[in-house]
Tab-separated table of C-alpha atoms and ligand atoms in Angstrom:
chain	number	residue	atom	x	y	z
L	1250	UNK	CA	145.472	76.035	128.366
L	1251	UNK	CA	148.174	75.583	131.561
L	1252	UNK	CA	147.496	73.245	134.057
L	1253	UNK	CA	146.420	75.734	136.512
L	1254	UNK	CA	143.673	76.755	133.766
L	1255	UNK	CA	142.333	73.331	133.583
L	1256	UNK	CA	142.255	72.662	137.843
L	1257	UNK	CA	140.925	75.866	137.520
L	1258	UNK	CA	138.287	74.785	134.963
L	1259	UNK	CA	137.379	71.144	136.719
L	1260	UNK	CA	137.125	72.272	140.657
L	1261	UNK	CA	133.634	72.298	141.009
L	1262	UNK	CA	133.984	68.116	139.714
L	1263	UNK	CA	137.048	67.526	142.205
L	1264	UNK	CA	135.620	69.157	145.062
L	1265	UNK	CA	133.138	66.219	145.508
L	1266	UNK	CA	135.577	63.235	145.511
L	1267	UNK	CA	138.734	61.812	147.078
L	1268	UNK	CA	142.087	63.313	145.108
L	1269	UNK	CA	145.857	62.395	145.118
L	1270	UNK	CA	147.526	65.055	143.673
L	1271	UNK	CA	150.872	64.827	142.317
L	1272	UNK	CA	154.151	66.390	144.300
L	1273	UNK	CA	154.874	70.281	143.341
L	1274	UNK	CA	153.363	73.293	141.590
L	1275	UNK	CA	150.167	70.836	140.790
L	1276	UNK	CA	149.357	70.525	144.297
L	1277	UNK	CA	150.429	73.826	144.909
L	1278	UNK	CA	147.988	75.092	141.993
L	1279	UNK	CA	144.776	73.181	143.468
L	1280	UNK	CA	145.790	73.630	147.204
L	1281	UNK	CA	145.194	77.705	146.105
L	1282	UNK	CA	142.350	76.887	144.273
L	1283	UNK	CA	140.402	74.425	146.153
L	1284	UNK	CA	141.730	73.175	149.102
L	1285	UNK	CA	139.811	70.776	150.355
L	1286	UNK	CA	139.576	67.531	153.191
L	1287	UNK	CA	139.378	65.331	149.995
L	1288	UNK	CA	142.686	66.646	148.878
L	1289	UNK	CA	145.378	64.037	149.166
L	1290	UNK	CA	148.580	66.832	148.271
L	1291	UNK	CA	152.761	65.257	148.032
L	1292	UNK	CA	155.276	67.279	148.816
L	1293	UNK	CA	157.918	65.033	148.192
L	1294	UNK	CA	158.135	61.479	146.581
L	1295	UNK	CA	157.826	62.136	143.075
L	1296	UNK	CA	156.100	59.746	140.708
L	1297	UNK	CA	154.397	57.816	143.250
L	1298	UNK	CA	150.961	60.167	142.746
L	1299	UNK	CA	149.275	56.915	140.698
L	1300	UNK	CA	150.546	54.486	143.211
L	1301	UNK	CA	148.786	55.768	146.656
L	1302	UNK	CA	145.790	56.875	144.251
L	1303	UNK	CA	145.424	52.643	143.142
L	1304	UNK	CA	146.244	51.297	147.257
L	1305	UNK	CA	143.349	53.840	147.965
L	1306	UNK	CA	141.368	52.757	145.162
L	1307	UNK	CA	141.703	49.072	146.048
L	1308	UNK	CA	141.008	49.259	149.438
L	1309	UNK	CA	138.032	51.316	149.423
L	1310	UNK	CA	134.736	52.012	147.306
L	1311	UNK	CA	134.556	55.736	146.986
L	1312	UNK	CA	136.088	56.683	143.402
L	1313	UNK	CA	139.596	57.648	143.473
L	1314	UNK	CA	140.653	60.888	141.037
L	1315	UNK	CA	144.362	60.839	140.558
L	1316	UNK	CA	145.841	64.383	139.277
L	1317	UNK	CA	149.249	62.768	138.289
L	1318	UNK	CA	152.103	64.429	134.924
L	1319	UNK	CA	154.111	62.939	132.127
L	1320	UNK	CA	156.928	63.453	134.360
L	1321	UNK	CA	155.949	61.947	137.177
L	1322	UNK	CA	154.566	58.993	135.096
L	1323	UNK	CA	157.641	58.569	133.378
L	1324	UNK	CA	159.162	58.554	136.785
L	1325	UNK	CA	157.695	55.475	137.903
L	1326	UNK	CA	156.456	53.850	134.409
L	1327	UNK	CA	156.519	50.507	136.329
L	1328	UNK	CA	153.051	51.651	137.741
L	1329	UNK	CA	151.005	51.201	134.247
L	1330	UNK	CA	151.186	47.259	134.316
L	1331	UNK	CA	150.354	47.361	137.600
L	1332	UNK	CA	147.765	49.859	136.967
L	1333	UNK	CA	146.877	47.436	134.111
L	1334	UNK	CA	146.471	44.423	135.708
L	1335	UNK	CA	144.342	45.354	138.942
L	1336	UNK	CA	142.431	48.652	137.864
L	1337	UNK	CA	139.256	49.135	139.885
L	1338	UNK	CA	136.349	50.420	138.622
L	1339	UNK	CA	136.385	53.217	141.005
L	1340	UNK	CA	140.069	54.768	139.930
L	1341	UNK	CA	140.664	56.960	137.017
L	1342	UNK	CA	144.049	58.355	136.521
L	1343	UNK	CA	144.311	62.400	135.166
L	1344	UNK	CA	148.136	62.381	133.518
L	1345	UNK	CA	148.118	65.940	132.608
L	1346	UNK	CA	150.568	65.672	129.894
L	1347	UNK	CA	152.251	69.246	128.895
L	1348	UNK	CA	155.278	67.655	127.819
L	1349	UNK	CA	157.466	69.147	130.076
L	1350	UNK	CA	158.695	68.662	133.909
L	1351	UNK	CA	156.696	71.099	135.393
L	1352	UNK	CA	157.759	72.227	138.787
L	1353	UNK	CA	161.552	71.819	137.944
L	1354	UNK	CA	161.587	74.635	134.992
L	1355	UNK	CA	160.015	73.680	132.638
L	1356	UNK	CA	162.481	71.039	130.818
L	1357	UNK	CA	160.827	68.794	128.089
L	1358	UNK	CA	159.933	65.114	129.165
L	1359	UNK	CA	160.066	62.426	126.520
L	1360	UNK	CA	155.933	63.298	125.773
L	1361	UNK	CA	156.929	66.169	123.954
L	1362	UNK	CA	158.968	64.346	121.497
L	1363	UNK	CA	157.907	61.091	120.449
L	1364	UNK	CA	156.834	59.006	123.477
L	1365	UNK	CA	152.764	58.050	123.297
L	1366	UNK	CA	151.948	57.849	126.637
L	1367	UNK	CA	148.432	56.582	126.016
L	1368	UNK	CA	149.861	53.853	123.837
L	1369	UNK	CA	152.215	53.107	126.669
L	1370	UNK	CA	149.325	52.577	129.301
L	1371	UNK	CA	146.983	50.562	126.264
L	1372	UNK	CA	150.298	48.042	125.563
L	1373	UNK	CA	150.592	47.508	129.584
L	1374	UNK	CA	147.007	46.660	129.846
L	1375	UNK	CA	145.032	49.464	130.555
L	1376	UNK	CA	141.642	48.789	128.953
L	1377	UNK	CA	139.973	52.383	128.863
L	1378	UNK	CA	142.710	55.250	128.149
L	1379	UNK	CA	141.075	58.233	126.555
L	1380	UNK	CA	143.072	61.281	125.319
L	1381	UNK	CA	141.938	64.042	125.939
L	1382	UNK	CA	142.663	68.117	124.546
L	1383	UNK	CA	142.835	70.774	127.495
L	1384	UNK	CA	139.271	72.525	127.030
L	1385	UNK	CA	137.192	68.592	127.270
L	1386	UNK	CA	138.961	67.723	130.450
L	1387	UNK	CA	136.190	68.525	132.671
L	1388	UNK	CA	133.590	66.341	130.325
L	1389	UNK	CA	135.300	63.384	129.748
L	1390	UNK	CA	136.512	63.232	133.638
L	1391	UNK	CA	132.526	63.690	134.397
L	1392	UNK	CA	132.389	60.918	131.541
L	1393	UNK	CA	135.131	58.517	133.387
L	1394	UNK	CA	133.632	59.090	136.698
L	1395	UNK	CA	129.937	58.112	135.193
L	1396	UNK	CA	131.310	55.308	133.432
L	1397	UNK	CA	131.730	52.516	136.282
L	1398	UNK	CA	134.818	51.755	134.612
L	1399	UNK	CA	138.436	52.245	135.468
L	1400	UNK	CA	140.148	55.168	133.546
L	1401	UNK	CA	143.023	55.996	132.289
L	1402	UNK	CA	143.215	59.898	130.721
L	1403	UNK	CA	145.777	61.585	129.091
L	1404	UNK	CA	145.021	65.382	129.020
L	1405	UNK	CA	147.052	67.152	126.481
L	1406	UNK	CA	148.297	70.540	127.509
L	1407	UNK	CA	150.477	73.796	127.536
L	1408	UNK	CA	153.728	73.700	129.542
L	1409	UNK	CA	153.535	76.387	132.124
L	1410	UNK	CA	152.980	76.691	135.668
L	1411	UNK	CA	150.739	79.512	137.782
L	1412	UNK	CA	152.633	81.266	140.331
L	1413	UNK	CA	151.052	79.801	143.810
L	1414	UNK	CA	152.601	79.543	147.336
L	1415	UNK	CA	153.835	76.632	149.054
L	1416	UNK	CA	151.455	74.841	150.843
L	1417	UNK	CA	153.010	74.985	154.828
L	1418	UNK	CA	150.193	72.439	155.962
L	1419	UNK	CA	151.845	69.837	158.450
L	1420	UNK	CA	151.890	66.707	156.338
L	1421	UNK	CA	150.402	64.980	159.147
L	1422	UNK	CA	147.329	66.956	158.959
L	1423	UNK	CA	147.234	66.506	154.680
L	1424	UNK	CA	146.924	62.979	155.965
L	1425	UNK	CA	144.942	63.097	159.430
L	1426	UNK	CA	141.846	65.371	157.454
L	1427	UNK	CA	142.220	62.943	154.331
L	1428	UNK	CA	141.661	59.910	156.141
L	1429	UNK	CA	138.860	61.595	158.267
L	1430	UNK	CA	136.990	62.473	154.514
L	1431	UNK	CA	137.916	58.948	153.290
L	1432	UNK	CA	135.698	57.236	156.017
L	1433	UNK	CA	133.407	59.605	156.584
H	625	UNK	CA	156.837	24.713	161.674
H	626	UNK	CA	155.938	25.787	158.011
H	627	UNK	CA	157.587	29.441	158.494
H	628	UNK	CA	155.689	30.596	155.422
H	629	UNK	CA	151.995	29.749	156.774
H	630	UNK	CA	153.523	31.532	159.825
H	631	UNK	CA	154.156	34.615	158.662
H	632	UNK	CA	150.868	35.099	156.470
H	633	UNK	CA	149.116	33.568	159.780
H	634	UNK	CA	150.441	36.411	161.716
H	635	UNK	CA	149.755	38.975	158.746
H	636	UNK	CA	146.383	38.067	158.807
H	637	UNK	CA	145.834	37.822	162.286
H	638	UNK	CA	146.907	41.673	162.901
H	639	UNK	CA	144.344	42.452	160.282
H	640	UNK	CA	146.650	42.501	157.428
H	641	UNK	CA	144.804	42.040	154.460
H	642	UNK	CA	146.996	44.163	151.935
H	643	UNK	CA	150.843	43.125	150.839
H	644	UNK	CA	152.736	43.792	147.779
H	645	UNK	CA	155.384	41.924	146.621
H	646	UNK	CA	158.732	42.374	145.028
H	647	UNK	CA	159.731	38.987	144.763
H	648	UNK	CA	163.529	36.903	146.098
H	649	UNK	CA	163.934	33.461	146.178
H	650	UNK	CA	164.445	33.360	149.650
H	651	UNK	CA	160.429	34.786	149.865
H	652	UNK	CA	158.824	32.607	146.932
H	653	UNK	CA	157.672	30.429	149.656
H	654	UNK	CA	155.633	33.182	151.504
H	655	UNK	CA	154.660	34.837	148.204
H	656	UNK	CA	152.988	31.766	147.151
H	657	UNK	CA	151.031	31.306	150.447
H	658	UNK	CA	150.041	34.714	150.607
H	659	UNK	CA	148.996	34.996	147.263
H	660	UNK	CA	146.444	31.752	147.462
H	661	UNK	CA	144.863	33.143	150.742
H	662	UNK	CA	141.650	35.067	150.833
H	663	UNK	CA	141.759	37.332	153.572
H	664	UNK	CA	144.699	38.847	152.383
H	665	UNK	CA	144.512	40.835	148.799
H	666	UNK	CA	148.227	40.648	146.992
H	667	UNK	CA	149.217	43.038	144.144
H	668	UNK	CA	152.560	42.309	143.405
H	669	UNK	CA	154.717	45.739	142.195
H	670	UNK	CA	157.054	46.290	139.568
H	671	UNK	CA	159.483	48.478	141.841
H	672	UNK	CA	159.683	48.756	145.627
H	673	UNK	CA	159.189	52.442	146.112
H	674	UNK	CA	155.652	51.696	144.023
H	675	UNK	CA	154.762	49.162	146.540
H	676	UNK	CA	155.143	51.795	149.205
H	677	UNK	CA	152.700	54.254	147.276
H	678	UNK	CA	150.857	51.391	147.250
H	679	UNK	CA	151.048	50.772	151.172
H	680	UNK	CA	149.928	54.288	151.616
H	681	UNK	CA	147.450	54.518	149.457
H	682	UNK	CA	145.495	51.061	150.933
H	683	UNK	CA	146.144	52.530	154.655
H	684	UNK	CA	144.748	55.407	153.760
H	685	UNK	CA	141.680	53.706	152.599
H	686	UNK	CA	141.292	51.844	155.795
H	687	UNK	CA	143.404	48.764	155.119
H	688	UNK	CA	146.753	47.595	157.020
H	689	UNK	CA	149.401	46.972	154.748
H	690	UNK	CA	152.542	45.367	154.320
H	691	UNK	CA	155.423	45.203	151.927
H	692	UNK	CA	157.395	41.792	150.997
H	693	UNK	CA	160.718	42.884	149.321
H	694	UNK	CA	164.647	42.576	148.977
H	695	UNK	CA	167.444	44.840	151.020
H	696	UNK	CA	169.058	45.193	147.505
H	697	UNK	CA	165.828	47.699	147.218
H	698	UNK	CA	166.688	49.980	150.076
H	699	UNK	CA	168.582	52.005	147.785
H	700	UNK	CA	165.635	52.581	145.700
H	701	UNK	CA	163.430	53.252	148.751
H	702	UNK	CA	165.363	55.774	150.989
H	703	UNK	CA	163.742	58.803	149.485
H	704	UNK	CA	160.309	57.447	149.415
H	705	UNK	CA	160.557	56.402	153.483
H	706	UNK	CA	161.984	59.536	154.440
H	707	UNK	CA	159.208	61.910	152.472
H	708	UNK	CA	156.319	59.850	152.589
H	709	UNK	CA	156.012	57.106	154.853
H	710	UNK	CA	157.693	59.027	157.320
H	711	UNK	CA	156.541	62.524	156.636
H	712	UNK	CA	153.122	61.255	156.786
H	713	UNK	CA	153.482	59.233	159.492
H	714	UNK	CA	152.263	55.914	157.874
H	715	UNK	CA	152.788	52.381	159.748
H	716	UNK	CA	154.425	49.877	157.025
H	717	UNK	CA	155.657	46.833	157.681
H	718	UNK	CA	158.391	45.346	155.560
H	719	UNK	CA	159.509	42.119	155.942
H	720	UNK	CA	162.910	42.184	153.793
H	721	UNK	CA	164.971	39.312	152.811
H	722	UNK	CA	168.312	39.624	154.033
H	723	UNK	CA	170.711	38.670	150.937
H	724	UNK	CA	174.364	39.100	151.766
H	725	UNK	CA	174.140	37.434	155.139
H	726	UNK	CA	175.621	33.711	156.290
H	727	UNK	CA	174.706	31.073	154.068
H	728	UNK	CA	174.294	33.525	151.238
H	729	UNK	CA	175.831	31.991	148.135
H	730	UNK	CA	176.060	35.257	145.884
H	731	UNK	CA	178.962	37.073	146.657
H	732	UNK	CA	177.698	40.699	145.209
H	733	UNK	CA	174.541	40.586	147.317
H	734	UNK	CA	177.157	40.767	150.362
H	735	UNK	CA	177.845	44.428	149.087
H	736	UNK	CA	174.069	45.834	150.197
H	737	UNK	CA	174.266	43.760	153.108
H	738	UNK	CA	176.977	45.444	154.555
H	739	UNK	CA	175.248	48.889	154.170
H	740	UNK	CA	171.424	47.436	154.805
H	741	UNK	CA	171.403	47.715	158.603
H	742	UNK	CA	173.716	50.873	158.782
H	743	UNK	CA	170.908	52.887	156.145
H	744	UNK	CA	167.493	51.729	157.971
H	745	UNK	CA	169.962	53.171	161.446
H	746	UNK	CA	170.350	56.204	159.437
H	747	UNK	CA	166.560	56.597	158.772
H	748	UNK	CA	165.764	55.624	161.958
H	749	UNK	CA	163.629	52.861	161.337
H	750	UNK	CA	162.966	49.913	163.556
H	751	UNK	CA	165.188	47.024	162.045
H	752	UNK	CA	164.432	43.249	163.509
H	753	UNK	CA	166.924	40.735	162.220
H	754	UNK	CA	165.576	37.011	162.144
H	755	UNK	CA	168.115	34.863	162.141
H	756	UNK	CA	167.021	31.404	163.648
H	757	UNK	CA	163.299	30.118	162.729
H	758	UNK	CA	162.411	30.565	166.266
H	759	UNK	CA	163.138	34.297	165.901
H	760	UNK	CA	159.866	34.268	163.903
H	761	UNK	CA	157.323	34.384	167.641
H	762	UNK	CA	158.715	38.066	167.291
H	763	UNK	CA	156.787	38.614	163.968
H	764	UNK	CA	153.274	39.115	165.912
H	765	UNK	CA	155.094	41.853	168.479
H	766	UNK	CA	156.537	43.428	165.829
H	767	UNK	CA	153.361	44.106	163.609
H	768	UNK	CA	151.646	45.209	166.694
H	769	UNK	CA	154.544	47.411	167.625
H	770	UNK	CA	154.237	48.837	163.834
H	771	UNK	CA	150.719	49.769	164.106
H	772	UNK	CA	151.152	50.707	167.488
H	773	UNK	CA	153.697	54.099	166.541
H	774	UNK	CA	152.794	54.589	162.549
H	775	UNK	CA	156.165	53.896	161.718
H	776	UNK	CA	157.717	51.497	158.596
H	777	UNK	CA	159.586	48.661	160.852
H	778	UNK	CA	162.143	46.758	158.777
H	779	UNK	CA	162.170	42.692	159.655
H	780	UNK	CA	165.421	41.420	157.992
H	781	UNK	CA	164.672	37.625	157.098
H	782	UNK	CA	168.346	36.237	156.198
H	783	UNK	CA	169.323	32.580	154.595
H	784	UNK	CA	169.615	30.807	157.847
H	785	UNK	CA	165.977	31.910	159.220
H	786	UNK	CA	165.096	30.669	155.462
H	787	UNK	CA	166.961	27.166	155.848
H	788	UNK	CA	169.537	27.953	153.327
H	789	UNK	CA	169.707	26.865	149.958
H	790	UNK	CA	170.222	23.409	150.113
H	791	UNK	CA	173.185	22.620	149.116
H	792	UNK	CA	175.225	25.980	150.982
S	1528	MG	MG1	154.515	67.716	133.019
């Protein structure tokens, strides 16, 4: 399974809680798919996907679904100890690892050769990491979400990307309807 | 005046009750006190562009935020002002100490300070410079100011404001 597949596959669990999805052809992918108020999207800023998803999660009790990549974790690794040290109960972290930068052509990341990124988030402190393969992702993110517990998940997939259009939404109004959903 | 109580005074009185940290020696001092008080959560971050996902992230939530950091960092942070706190139109205060400036002891820290207050121009952002420790009654305008226009607003905190080093 792509990406895309797997959004595809877990909508109907994402449509009923706050997301920050990660800059690019992910948020491009669920925008088509599902858009929804609850949908954080980035267009720009890469790597910082798990860092508004942990501010949200910190400062407010709904639980906090973060659609984040290897190469946007790898990005901004210094986020796992920070992740580490103050994870909420109500924040679990999606890296959808397929090994490969995505929305820049597919180019490997370290993940496809011999960086472990769930050993990476269990050495800086991350209690629960689970990996996952492609087809479980919507079960175990039901399972992280039931859990009470803060969660990180690495979701092993194919490289690829579904061909979607740019989402032309004023960012302002990403933000304005996302804050609405947050407090309402 | 203890400048440090100050500033976490006036953080907390504008309802500021969420501040990351990447630390400097001239900000241990405010670090400290903001990291014993209770009405004001600190998570300190590895990087400064983190602490502004951060800053998002907890004003999107519903909390006011702040960022504590070093102009050595505004390198690092150009790309995340301009595409999210910007884009988004997100207030963020950052209270930055000013390394570089008089009294400064390190001479390569004088090589960001000479490009510090011509990049946050560039951006357009805001940019207070405190200079004597009276220059601090501004701090309460300012965060009102930030939350006022959803904009980050850079307060540049140099040695003198800080009382030196001691010995410089
Ligand atoms: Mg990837």
């Amino acid at each position: 399974m792509i990406r895309s597949e797997i959004l595809q596959d877990i909508a109907p669990i994402l449509r009923d809680h706050l997301v920050v999805c990660n800059i690019g052809i992910p948020s491009q992918e669920l925008h088509a798919i599902d858009d929804q108020p609850t949908n954080f999207y980035m267009l720009g800023t890469m790597g910082l996907a798990s860092s508004i998803g942990l501010g949200l999660a910190l400062a407010q009790p709904k639980p906090v679904i973060v659609i984040d990549g290897d190469g946007s974790i790898l990005t901004n690794l210094g986020t796992l100890p920070t992740i580490g040290n103050n994870c909420p109960d109500n924040y679990v972290l999606m890296i959808i690892d397929n090994g490969s930068y995505g929305s820049t052509g597919d180019q490997p990341t370290y993940t496809s050769m011999k960086t472990d990124l769930a050993a990476m988030a269990r050495a800086a402190g991350c209690e629960t990491v689970v990996e996952v393969q492609d087809v479980d992702t919507g079960p175990a993110l039901q399972a992280a979400l039931g859990s009470g517990k803060g969660t990180v998940m690495i979701v092993k997939c194919d490289s690829g990307n579904a061909k979607m259009p740019v989402i032309t939404m004023d960012p302002v109004v990403i933000r304005d309807r996302f804050m609405k959903a947050v407090a309402g | 005046m203890n400048i440090d109580k100050r500033i976490a005074d006036d953080l907390a009185a504008n309802d500021i009750s969420f501040v990351t940290t990447v630390p400097c020696k001239q900000l241990a001092g405010v670090i400290e006190e903001i990291d014993h008080r209770t009405d004001i959560f600190h998570i300190p971050s590895n990087k400064e562009d983190e602490g502004m996902g951060l800053c998002a992230g907890a004003w999107m939530g519903g909390k006011r935020p702040a960022i504590i950091m070093q102009n050595t960092a505004i390198g690092v942070t150009i790309n995340t002002l301009a595409t999210l706190i910007q884009y988004y139109r997100m207030p963020l205060p950052m209270i930055i100490s000013y390394r570089g400036e008089l009294r400064e002891p390190v001479a390569c820290q004088v090589e960001m300070a000479v490009h510090t207050k011509a990049l946050l121009a560039q951006l357009n952002i805001p940019t207070y410079h405190f200079h004597w420790q009276k220059d601090v009654e501004e701090f309460d305008n300012i965060l009102k100011y930030t939350f006022m226009c959803n904009k980050p607003v850079a307060i540049l905190t140099d040695a003198n404001f800080w009382g030196g080093y001691g010995d410089q």
